[in-house]
Amino acid sequence: MASVFRSEEMCLSQLFLQVEAAYCCVAELGELGLVQFKDLNVNVNSFQRKFVNEVRRCESLERILRFLEDEMQNEITVQLPEKYPETPLPREMITLETILEKLEGELQEANQNQQALKKSFLELTELKYLLKKTQDFFETETNLTEDFFIEDTSGLLELRTVPAFVAGKLGFTAGVINRERMASFERLLWRVCRGNIYLKFSEMDTPLEDPVTKEEIKKNIFIIFYQGEQLRQKVKKICDGFRATIYPCPEPAAERREMLDGINVRLEDLITVITQTESHRQRLLQEAAANWHSWFTKVQKMKAVYHILNMCNIDVTQQCIIAEIWFPVADAGRIKKALEQGMELSGSSMVPIMTEVQSKTAPPTFNRTNKFTAGFQNIVDAYGVGSYREINPAPYTIITFPFLFAVMFGDCGHGIVMLLAALWMVLNEQRLLSQKSSNEIWNTFFSGRYLILLMGIFSIYTGLIYNDCFSKSFNIFGSSWSVRPMFRNGTWNTQIMKETEYLQLDPATPGVYSGNPYPFGIDPIWNLASNKLTFLNSYKMKMSVILGIVQMVFGIILSLFNHIYFRKTLNIILQFIPEMVFILCLFGYLLFMIVFKWCRYEARGSQHAPSILIHFINMFLFDYDDPSNAPLYEHQREVQTFLVIMALISVPWMLLIKPFILRANHRRAQLQSLMIQENATEDIEGGHSSPPGQRTSAGTQGAQDDHEEEEKRGRFADLLDAKYLRTTLQIWVIWLGISFAYYGVILASAELLERDLVCGSKPESQVAAVTAGDSEESQSPCHCHLFAPSDYRTMIISTVGEIALNPLNILGINFLGRRLSLAITMGCTALFFLLLNICTSSAGLIGFLFMLRALVAANFNTIYIYTAEVYPTTMRALGMGTSGSLCRIGAMVAPFISQVLMSASFLGALCLFSSVCVVCAISAFTLPIETKGRALQVSDTGLLSCHFLNLVGGYPSLK
Amino acid sequence: MLESAELYFNVDHGYLEGLVRGCKASLLTQQDYINLVQCETLEDLKIHLQTTDYGNFLANQTNPLTVSKIDTEMRKKLCGEFDYFRNHSLEPLSTFFTYMTCSYMIDNVILLMNGALQKKSVKEILAKCHPLGRFTEMEAVNIAETTSDLFNAILVETPLAPFFQDCMSENTLDELNIELLRNKLYKFEADRRAFIITLNSFGTELSKEDRETLYPTCGKLHPEGLRLLAQVEDFDQMKRVADNYGVYKPLFEAVGGSGGKTLEDVFYEHEVQMNVLAFNRQFHYGVFYAYVKLKEQEMRNVVWIAECISQRHRTKINSYIPIL
């Protein structure tokens, strides 16, 4: 079966469905799950598509279902259906709508009733607590005052004044407020009433329930005492503002008591009513919960079908719907059957027509999986989905992935634990699957259960090989090493035993190593050795290198099958073969060395065994004279040289040739497509509307799209297009000149100081000293004197120039414009180059260098900005890049002039620099485009998209 | 701010800046607007908005859809984002966010006071208040009778307090005084406000001296431009003042041009431009302000389009202000 190793063959078909049957057919295909629909209406707005109304109705059903779900939350668990419902017929939507709308209406009514009831319940409870609290409050206070009233009235004012006024002039307001608003409420009251009120509050112990949100709310009861009508108004307004509820609270205690009794009675009545409405609501919800899931699935399925239908075309007569589908060729029969079934269901008589279509676009990759391979396929897909019909690495991964994991994991005890866990998941698969957990971590493990199973098995295997079980070794067959011979031949004795901490077994001593390796895996004696880790690490590392290289070679061989399958001889010759040569010559040879060394050396000669690593490194250095590293075998030098040369040859072979061939092919294809396009337009103009004609036009449409794509990216030719030719050439001259001048100045200033060239008098003496040959300086290969501290000062000050005058430069760029400011700075650079020739004091020299450095830096700033601004976005990177490479050329030339020519003729070098700068200045002045204030362009023809921010102040003017 | 604060900017605010730039990328594009304008009904609008970053924000609304529902939901979404930013911000960015809410708070206070004057119920007006400018004491605004009352009782603890210090007076709060109060409070978006105040004062009893006190004392116009503006008597004179400023000259030239734009429209467009430009630089708080403003403009655009659709007033549907 080829399809295990490659992705399946796909086929693009046009599907003609009768309008009435379309829904059922698509639904049947959906139940099958083997068809991918192409969106044929990419350019149509989502709300202008054919079945948008149906989608909308589905959405409103979904809304009702969500409402029901919210209502059920935390109250009733939704029952999962045994079996998922089939896609409902379109007419079922109406029944669903009526059922759901009725349910929604009833539930809303019930909710409203309940809310109203709960609200009055809340108010009554609040009032009840309020009355109780005020009762307590007044009782404690009035008891006191009554005593005092009887005894002595004059002491009244000295007492707590509040209760006395309660009966008399003071008014009071009592209410309930949310606890979190209490603090600011209190402060505001105090501020507004200027402290002329008395507020008493207490926390309500029982938490209440908000009738709408059903959240728990905590409230405070407060009583405010105040004097006078104005304050009462203010207090009332503030209470309103803070949404505090004010309750009427009668002043006489008896009335309060009466009221409390009344409220208690009403509360009891209310509770019975509330329980009744609640049970009614519960009944409604139960009803909804029983069917909720199947409703939800039905609506989702309907919506999905309509979404697919929205992707289809409708023919001119409105009689049939045209869909384009991708499906695996192998399943064509099942798909036809499903279509027929859909047709029967809808009661239509017209058989759906399926015709194959040729397509230029690559078909989608489809790898059929089952529950075992799915996990592995997922891992492979995470790294990248293969192209259509490419070899699918997943089947190999089934073994290699768990095996490589186990090589790393390598402990049979832990492996058993893993195996058991995986086994539990695999054996209870059905039960666990039906639980449908939404825990992401659990689902990750569960979907990888077969992977974990295999990893467990392989870990046990490698664990046994490593002889590791929970980091302990088994000694099943008995170790091949023996300690006794070491004593027998006298190497060890009791004296040594006492004195040395570590004893080393010498396998060269006869009898110490039996000669028969431990039958399976690592000898358990290593578990006792102090160098266990060193030994095992080296061993495992080599093993990993071998496994890794084998795997890479295997991967490359798989690519060979791809190349053969797709008949790409080019790839075989230019990719596969050099890749193989490269990897085998270098890493294949490394493998050879490892194995060779294992076989070649034994215990007796192992002290003299050469290091593979050093050999491998020396191989690249062609170094064979290393006395500490003896050759592995004869003719090693010849073999290795040959291998390295082969590897080196394969690099350009692999990387250089293919791009050029591809480019040539692409050019040819472009030319052809242009010709086809011309033909096609003629066809269309000729009025051919036959299917083949349509097909070509569809084909060229794609080609046109490709072409447009390319057009958006800039091409090198665009730079030399008539529109930008002059600019480009001039910019190149300027870049060349600027970098030439910049690096020239930097190198020259060092040169000037080194040789004291400045005033022309010293060079002769210098030269004379050199010829005399007895000067100290002439000993050094460069005829120069060492820098004095003053030279460093000069250098530092002149370097500061690059930064110091930047602000001036920025001002210039923004106000004079890019061209003018560049021309000015370039001209000044030329001038200062010539000025260097004048004999001045050292301060003068510093000044000139400072200015020069400032100017050359300014030139660079300006040209960077200008180049970025002058090209449209599509070409900007290209323009900057080519200019940058010109700049490198200038930089490369500069040292020859500023160091070599300068030593020959100081004036000549300066004049050369200066004249280059003049050329640049002229070039800058005559640049055809000024970019100051101009908006950045997206492409040659594109509209303005954004406005570039100037470096300083102001915004560019709007056009 | 510290010296070279850019170096440390990302430590504290890098996450939020990244987030706000991501949010900015989700603003409706020109193509989206073109599609929105083609909508026939609000339902179409809803379906198109579903394909943008607004997602299913209208999914739980019962039919029929109204413009105000769309507006509230959009506001809710913006507030959600804003609160997220604010809750995850560190100082001094959190203070910056607080400052950003100030203008909404001022608007809310003014709205409530106006409502109280017209004897409307607090609840009715609260619904109209911008949710970004809510604060607990807000609802008690109507107890104040004079500005100093307002300050002493209600606003002293809010972030608005420093703004109020300059405009304490014992005048009773009538409609004109409230409007004056509003203009005295706004000390930002200074130049635009100055122009708009001038424009609106034509033909009212506001004296030139009073007008001058209303101008914010910052911005590009301060101080010469403001002095000139105070003497202005009609639009042409105002334009002549603006001509002295390179930034405002083109704006005034655009007024009344293509499509009969008003000065306000032109300023809005300019504001959008500036806000978009704010995203060109990194390491500053301006992006947060700019994002909220752009989002608000987007909401205004969507509401405008929605209004045009629902009132079947298609001729003006294109006068929204595109952002990107």
CSV table of C-alpha atoms in Angstrom, one decimal, chain A residues 303-643:
chain,number,residue,atom,x,y,z
A,303,LYS,CA,-24.6,26.4,10.4
A,304,ALA,CA,-21.6,24.5,9.1
A,305,VAL,CA,-23.6,23.3,6.1
A,306,TYR,CA,-24.8,26.7,5.3
A,307,HIS,CA,-21.3,28.1,5.6
A,308,ILE,CA,-20.2,25.5,3.0
A,309,LEU,CA,-23.0,26.4,0.8
A,310,ASN,CA,-21.9,30.0,1.0
A,311,MET,CA,-18.6,29.0,-0.5
A,312,CYS,CA,-20.3,27.6,-3.6
A,313,ASN,CA,-21.3,29.3,-6.8
A,314,ILE,CA,-24.8,29.4,-8.1
A,315,ASP,CA,-25.3,29.0,-11.8
A,316,VAL,CA,-27.1,31.6,-13.9
A,317,THR,CA,-30.4,29.8,-14.0
A,318,GLN,CA,-30.5,29.6,-10.2
A,319,GLN,CA,-31.2,25.9,-10.7
A,320,CYS,CA,-28.0,24.4,-9.4
A,321,ILE,CA,-25.2,25.0,-7.1
A,322,ILE,CA,-21.6,24.5,-8.2
A,323,ALA,CA,-19.1,23.5,-5.6
A,324,GLU,CA,-15.4,22.6,-6.1
A,325,ILE,CA,-14.2,19.9,-3.9
A,326,TRP,CA,-10.9,18.2,-3.1
A,327,PHE,CA,-11.2,14.5,-2.1
A,328,PRO,CA,-9.0,11.5,-1.9
A,329,VAL,CA,-9.2,9.5,-5.2
A,330,ALA,CA,-9.5,6.3,-3.2
A,331,ASP,CA,-12.8,7.5,-1.6
A,332,ALA,CA,-14.6,8.5,-4.8
A,333,GLY,CA,-17.0,5.6,-4.4
A,334,ARG,CA,-18.0,6.6,-0.9
A,335,ILE,CA,-18.5,10.2,-1.9
A,336,LYS,CA,-20.7,9.2,-4.8
A,337,LYS,CA,-22.7,7.1,-2.5
A,338,ALA,CA,-23.1,9.9,0.0
A,339,LEU,CA,-24.3,12.2,-2.7
A,340,GLU,CA,-26.9,9.7,-3.8
A,341,GLN,CA,-28.1,9.3,-0.3
A,342,GLY,CA,-28.3,13.1,0.1
A,343,MET,CA,-30.3,13.2,-3.1
A,344,GLU,CA,-32.7,10.5,-1.9
A,345,LEU,CA,-33.1,12.3,1.5
A,346,SER,CA,-34.1,15.5,-0.2
A,347,GLY,CA,-36.5,13.7,-2.5
A,348,SER,CA,-34.9,15.2,-5.6
A,349,SER,CA,-34.6,13.2,-8.7
A,350,MET,CA,-31.6,14.7,-10.3
A,351,VAL,CA,-28.4,12.9,-9.7
A,352,PRO,CA,-25.6,15.1,-8.6
A,353,ILE,CA,-22.9,15.5,-11.3
A,354,MET,CA,-19.3,15.2,-10.4
A,355,THR,CA,-16.7,16.2,-13.1
A,356,GLU,CA,-13.0,16.2,-12.6
A,357,VAL,CA,-11.2,19.6,-13.0
A,358,GLN,CA,-7.6,20.2,-13.8
A,359,SER,CA,-6.0,22.6,-11.5
A,360,LYS,CA,-2.7,24.3,-11.3
A,361,THR,CA,-2.7,24.8,-7.6
A,362,ALA,CA,-1.0,22.1,-5.6
A,363,PRO,CA,-3.5,19.7,-4.1
A,364,PRO,CA,-3.8,19.6,-0.3
A,365,THR,CA,-1.8,17.0,1.6
A,366,PHE,CA,-3.9,14.3,3.2
A,367,ASN,CA,-2.4,11.6,5.3
A,368,ARG,CA,-4.9,9.0,6.4
A,369,THR,CA,-4.4,8.1,10.0
A,370,ASN,CA,-5.9,5.7,12.5
A,371,LYS,CA,-5.9,6.0,16.3
A,372,PHE,CA,-2.4,4.4,16.4
A,373,THR,CA,-0.7,6.6,13.8
A,374,ALA,CA,-2.5,9.8,14.6
A,375,GLY,CA,-0.2,10.7,17.4
A,376,PHE,CA,2.9,10.2,15.3
A,377,GLN,CA,1.4,12.1,12.4
A,378,ASN,CA,0.7,15.0,14.7
A,379,ILE,CA,4.3,15.1,15.8
A,380,VAL,CA,5.5,15.1,12.2
A,381,ASP,CA,3.0,17.8,11.2
A,382,ALA,CA,4.2,19.9,14.0
A,383,TYR,CA,7.5,20.2,12.2
A,384,GLY,CA,5.9,20.9,8.9
A,385,VAL,CA,3.3,19.3,6.6
A,386,GLY,CA,4.8,17.7,3.6
A,387,SER,CA,4.0,18.7,0.1
A,388,TYR,CA,1.4,16.8,-1.9
A,389,ARG,CA,2.4,13.2,-2.5
A,390,GLU,CA,5.7,13.6,-0.8
A,391,ILE,CA,7.0,10.7,1.3
A,392,ASN,CA,5.4,10.8,4.7
A,393,PRO,CA,8.0,10.3,7.4
A,394,ALA,CA,5.4,9.4,10.0
A,395,PRO,CA,5.6,5.6,9.5
A,396,TYR,CA,9.3,5.7,10.2
A,397,THR,CA,8.8,8.0,13.1
A,398,ILE,CA,6.7,5.3,14.8
A,399,ILE,CA,9.9,3.5,15.5
A,400,THR,CA,12.6,6.1,15.4
A,401,PHE,CA,11.0,8.6,17.7
A,402,PRO,CA,10.3,6.3,20.6
A,403,PHE,CA,13.7,4.6,20.0
A,404,LEU,CA,15.7,7.9,20.1
A,405,PHE,CA,13.7,9.0,23.1
A,406,ALA,CA,14.6,5.7,24.8
A,407,VAL,CA,18.3,6.1,23.9
A,408,MET,CA,18.2,9.3,25.9
A,409,PHE,CA,15.8,8.1,28.7
A,410,GLY,CA,17.4,4.6,29.1
A,411,ASP,CA,16.2,3.2,32.4
A,412,CYS,CA,14.2,0.1,32.4
A,413,GLY,CA,12.6,0.7,35.8
A,414,HIS,CA,11.2,4.1,34.7
A,415,GLY,CA,10.4,2.6,31.4
A,416,ILE,CA,8.1,0.0,33.1
A,417,VAL,CA,6.3,2.8,35.0
A,418,MET,CA,5.8,4.6,31.7
A,419,LEU,CA,4.7,1.4,30.0
A,420,LEU,CA,2.1,0.7,32.7
A,421,ALA,CA,0.7,4.2,32.5
A,422,ALA,CA,0.4,4.0,28.7
A,423,LEU,CA,-1.1,0.5,29.0
A,424,TRP,CA,-3.8,1.8,31.3
A,425,MET,CA,-4.7,4.5,28.9
A,426,VAL,CA,-4.7,2.1,25.9
A,427,LEU,CA,-6.8,-0.6,27.7
A,428,ASN,CA,-9.3,1.9,29.0
A,429,GLU,CA,-9.4,3.8,25.8
A,430,GLN,CA,-13.1,3.5,25.1
A,431,ARG,CA,-14.1,4.6,28.6
A,432,LEU,CA,-11.7,7.5,28.7
A,433,LEU,CA,-12.7,8.6,25.2
A,434,SER,CA,-16.3,8.8,26.2
A,435,GLN,CA,-15.5,11.1,29.1
A,436,LYS,CA,-14.4,13.9,26.8
A,437,SER,CA,-12.2,15.7,29.2
A,438,SER,CA,-11.4,19.3,28.3
A,439,ASN,CA,-8.2,19.2,30.3
A,440,GLU,CA,-5.5,20.2,27.9
A,441,ILE,CA,-2.6,18.5,29.6
A,442,TRP,CA,-4.5,15.3,30.0
A,443,ASN,CA,-5.6,15.4,26.4
A,444,THR,CA,-2.0,15.8,25.3
A,445,PHE,CA,-1.0,12.7,27.1
A,446,PHE,CA,-4.0,10.8,26.1
A,447,SER,CA,-3.7,11.5,22.4
A,448,GLY,CA,-0.1,10.4,22.6
A,449,ARG,CA,-0.9,7.2,24.5
A,450,TYR,CA,0.5,4.8,21.8
A,451,LEU,CA,3.6,7.0,21.5
A,452,ILE,CA,4.1,6.7,25.3
A,453,LEU,CA,3.5,2.9,25.0
A,454,LEU,CA,6.2,2.5,22.5
A,455,MET,CA,8.5,4.9,24.4
A,456,GLY,CA,8.0,2.7,27.5
A,457,ILE,CA,8.8,-0.5,25.6
A,458,PHE,CA,11.9,0.9,24.0
A,459,SER,CA,13.0,2.5,27.3
A,460,ILE,CA,12.9,-0.9,28.9
A,461,TYR,CA,15.0,-2.3,26.1
A,462,THR,CA,17.6,0.5,26.2
A,463,GLY,CA,17.5,0.4,30.0
A,464,LEU,CA,18.5,-3.3,29.9
A,465,ILE,CA,21.3,-2.5,27.5
A,466,TYR,CA,22.5,0.3,29.7
A,467,ASN,CA,22.0,-2.1,32.6
A,468,ASP,CA,20.1,0.6,34.5
A,469,CYS,CA,17.0,-0.1,36.5
A,470,PHE,CA,16.1,2.8,38.8
A,471,SER,CA,19.8,3.6,38.4
A,472,LYS,CA,20.8,0.2,39.7
A,473,SER,CA,22.4,-2.6,37.8
A,474,PHE,CA,21.4,-6.2,37.5
A,475,ASN,CA,24.1,-8.9,37.7
A,476,ILE,CA,22.4,-11.7,35.9
A,477,PHE,CA,25.1,-13.4,34.0
A,478,GLY,CA,28.0,-12.6,36.3
A,479,SER,CA,30.6,-10.0,35.5
A,480,SER,CA,33.4,-10.7,33.0
A,481,TRP,CA,35.9,-9.0,35.2
A,482,SER,CA,37.8,-10.5,38.1
A,483,VAL,CA,39.8,-8.9,40.8
A,484,ARG,CA,41.8,-11.9,41.9
A,485,PRO,CA,44.5,-11.9,39.2
A,486,MET,CA,45.5,-8.4,40.2
A,487,PHE,CA,46.5,-9.8,43.6
A,488,ARG,CA,48.0,-12.9,42.1
A,489,ASN,CA,50.5,-11.1,40.0
A,490,GLY,CA,51.3,-8.9,42.9
A,491,THR,CA,50.1,-5.6,41.5
A,492,TRP,CA,47.8,-5.2,44.4
A,493,ASN,CA,48.5,-6.2,48.0
A,494,THR,CA,47.2,-5.4,51.4
A,495,GLN,CA,49.6,-2.5,51.7
A,496,ILE,CA,48.3,-0.9,48.5
A,497,MET,CA,44.7,-1.7,49.5
A,498,LYS,CA,45.1,0.3,52.7
A,499,GLU,CA,46.9,3.3,51.2
A,500,THR,CA,45.3,4.0,47.9
A,501,GLU,CA,41.8,5.3,47.6
A,502,TYR,CA,41.1,4.1,44.1
A,503,LEU,CA,42.4,0.9,42.6
A,504,GLN,CA,42.4,0.4,38.9
A,505,LEU,CA,41.8,-2.9,37.2
A,506,ASP,CA,44.1,-3.5,34.4
A,507,PRO,CA,42.5,-5.5,31.6
A,508,ALA,CA,45.9,-6.2,30.1
A,509,THR,CA,46.7,-8.4,33.0
A,510,PRO,CA,45.8,-11.9,32.1
A,511,GLY,CA,42.7,-13.1,33.9
A,512,VAL,CA,41.3,-9.8,34.9
A,513,TYR,CA,39.1,-9.6,31.9
A,514,SER,CA,37.7,-13.0,30.9
A,515,GLY,CA,37.7,-12.2,27.2
A,516,ASN,CA,34.0,-12.9,26.9
A,517,PRO,CA,32.0,-9.7,27.1
A,518,TYR,CA,29.0,-9.6,29.3
A,519,PRO,CA,26.3,-11.3,27.2
A,520,PHE,CA,23.7,-8.5,27.1
A,521,GLY,CA,24.3,-4.8,27.8
A,522,ILE,CA,26.9,-3.1,30.0
A,523,ASP,CA,28.9,-5.1,32.4
A,524,PRO,CA,27.5,-4.6,35.9
A,525,ILE,CA,30.9,-4.0,37.3
A,526,TRP,CA,30.9,-0.5,35.9
A,527,ASN,CA,28.3,0.4,38.4
A,528,LEU,CA,30.9,0.1,41.1
A,529,ALA,CA,33.6,2.0,39.1
A,530,SER,CA,34.4,5.5,40.0
A,531,ASN,CA,34.9,6.4,36.4
A,532,LYS,CA,31.5,4.9,35.5
A,533,LEU,CA,30.2,8.2,34.2
A,534,THR,CA,33.3,9.0,32.1
A,535,PHE,CA,33.2,5.6,30.5
A,536,LEU,CA,29.4,5.5,29.8
A,537,ASN,CA,29.3,9.1,28.6
A,538,SER,CA,32.0,8.4,26.0
A,539,TYR,CA,30.3,5.2,25.0
A,540,LYS,CA,26.9,6.8,24.8
A,541,MET,CA,28.2,9.8,23.0
A,542,LYS,CA,29.7,7.7,20.3
A,543,MET,CA,26.6,5.6,20.0
A,544,SER,CA,24.5,8.8,19.7
A,545,VAL,CA,26.8,10.1,17.0
A,546,ILE,CA,26.4,6.9,15.1
A,547,LEU,CA,22.6,6.9,15.5
A,548,GLY,CA,22.3,10.5,14.6
A,549,ILE,CA,24.3,10.3,11.4
A,550,VAL,CA,22.5,7.1,10.4
A,551,GLN,CA,19.3,8.9,10.8
A,552,MET,CA,20.4,11.9,8.8
A,553,VAL,CA,21.6,9.6,6.0
A,554,PHE,CA,18.3,7.8,6.1
A,555,GLY,CA,16.5,11.1,5.8
A,556,ILE,CA,18.5,12.1,2.7
A,557,ILE,CA,17.8,8.7,1.2
A,558,LEU,CA,14.1,9.3,1.7
A,559,SER,CA,14.5,12.5,-0.2
A,560,LEU,CA,15.9,10.5,-3.1
A,561,PHE,CA,12.6,8.6,-3.3
A,562,ASN,CA,10.9,12.0,-3.5
A,563,HIS,CA,13.1,13.1,-6.3
A,564,ILE,CA,12.6,9.9,-8.2
A,565,TYR,CA,8.9,10.0,-7.7
A,566,PHE,CA,8.6,13.6,-8.9
A,567,ARG,CA,11.1,12.9,-11.7
A,568,LYS,CA,13.4,15.7,-10.6
A,569,THR,CA,16.7,14.6,-12.0
A,570,LEU,CA,18.0,18.0,-11.3
A,571,ASN,CA,17.5,17.6,-7.6
A,572,ILE,CA,19.2,14.2,-7.6
A,573,ILE,CA,22.3,15.4,-9.3
A,574,LEU,CA,22.5,18.8,-7.7
A,575,GLN,CA,21.1,18.1,-4.3
A,576,PHE,CA,21.0,14.5,-3.3
A,577,ILE,CA,24.4,13.4,-4.6
A,578,PRO,CA,26.4,16.4,-3.2
A,579,GLU,CA,24.5,16.1,0.1
A,580,MET,CA,25.4,12.4,0.3
A,581,VAL,CA,29.0,13.1,-0.7
A,582,PHE,CA,29.3,15.8,1.9
A,583,ILE,CA,27.8,13.9,4.8
A,584,LEU,CA,29.5,10.6,4.0
A,585,CYS,CA,32.9,12.2,3.4
A,586,LEU,CA,32.9,14.0,6.7
A,587,PHE,CA,30.5,12.3,9.1
A,588,GLY,CA,30.5,9.0,7.4
A,589,TYR,CA,34.2,9.0,7.8
A,590,LEU,CA,33.9,9.9,11.4
A,591,LEU,CA,31.7,6.8,11.9
A,592,PHE,CA,34.3,4.8,10.2
A,593,MET,CA,37.0,6.1,12.5
A,594,ILE,CA,34.9,5.3,15.6
A,595,VAL,CA,34.2,1.8,14.6
A,596,PHE,CA,37.7,1.3,13.3
A,597,LYS,CA,39.2,2.4,16.6
A,598,TRP,CA,36.9,0.1,18.5
A,599,CYS,CA,38.0,-2.8,16.4
A,600,ARG,CA,41.6,-2.0,16.0
A,601,TYR,CA,42.8,-1.4,19.6
A,602,GLU,CA,42.5,-3.7,22.5
A,603,ALA,CA,43.5,-3.5,26.2
A,604,ARG,CA,47.2,-4.0,25.6
A,605,GLY,CA,47.7,-1.2,23.2
A,606,SER,CA,45.0,1.2,24.3
A,607,GLN,CA,47.5,3.6,25.9
A,608,HIS,CA,48.8,4.4,22.4
A,609,ALA,CA,45.4,4.8,20.8
A,610,PRO,CA,45.2,8.1,18.9
A,611,SER,CA,42.4,10.6,19.6
A,612,ILE,CA,39.7,10.6,16.9
A,613,LEU,CA,38.7,14.1,17.7
A,614,ILE,CA,42.2,15.4,17.0
A,615,HIS,CA,42.4,13.4,13.9
A,616,PHE,CA,39.1,14.8,12.7
A,617,ILE,CA,40.3,18.4,13.4
A,618,ASN,CA,43.6,17.8,11.8
A,619,MET,CA,41.9,16.4,8.8
A,620,PHE,CA,40.6,19.8,7.9
A,621,LEU,CA,43.9,21.5,8.6
A,622,PHE,CA,45.8,18.9,6.5
A,623,ASP,CA,48.1,18.6,9.4
A,624,TYR,CA,49.7,15.1,9.6
A,625,ASP,CA,52.8,15.9,11.5
A,626,ASP,CA,51.4,15.7,15.0
A,627,PRO,CA,53.8,13.6,16.9
A,628,SER,CA,51.4,13.0,19.8
A,629,ASN,CA,48.8,11.6,17.6
A,630,ALA,CA,49.8,8.5,15.7
A,631,PRO,CA,48.0,7.7,12.4
A,632,LEU,CA,45.2,5.2,12.6
A,633,TYR,CA,46.2,3.3,9.5
A,634,GLU,CA,48.5,3.5,6.5
A,635,HIS,CA,47.6,6.0,3.7
A,636,GLN,CA,45.5,7.9,6.1
A,637,ARG,CA,46.8,11.1,4.7
A,638,GLU,CA,45.8,10.3,1.1
A,639,VAL,CA,42.4,9.1,2.0
A,640,GLN,CA,41.6,12.0,4.3
A,641,THR,CA,42.8,14.6,1.8
A,642,PHE,CA,40.6,13.0,-0.9
A,643,LEU,CA,37.6,13.1,1.4
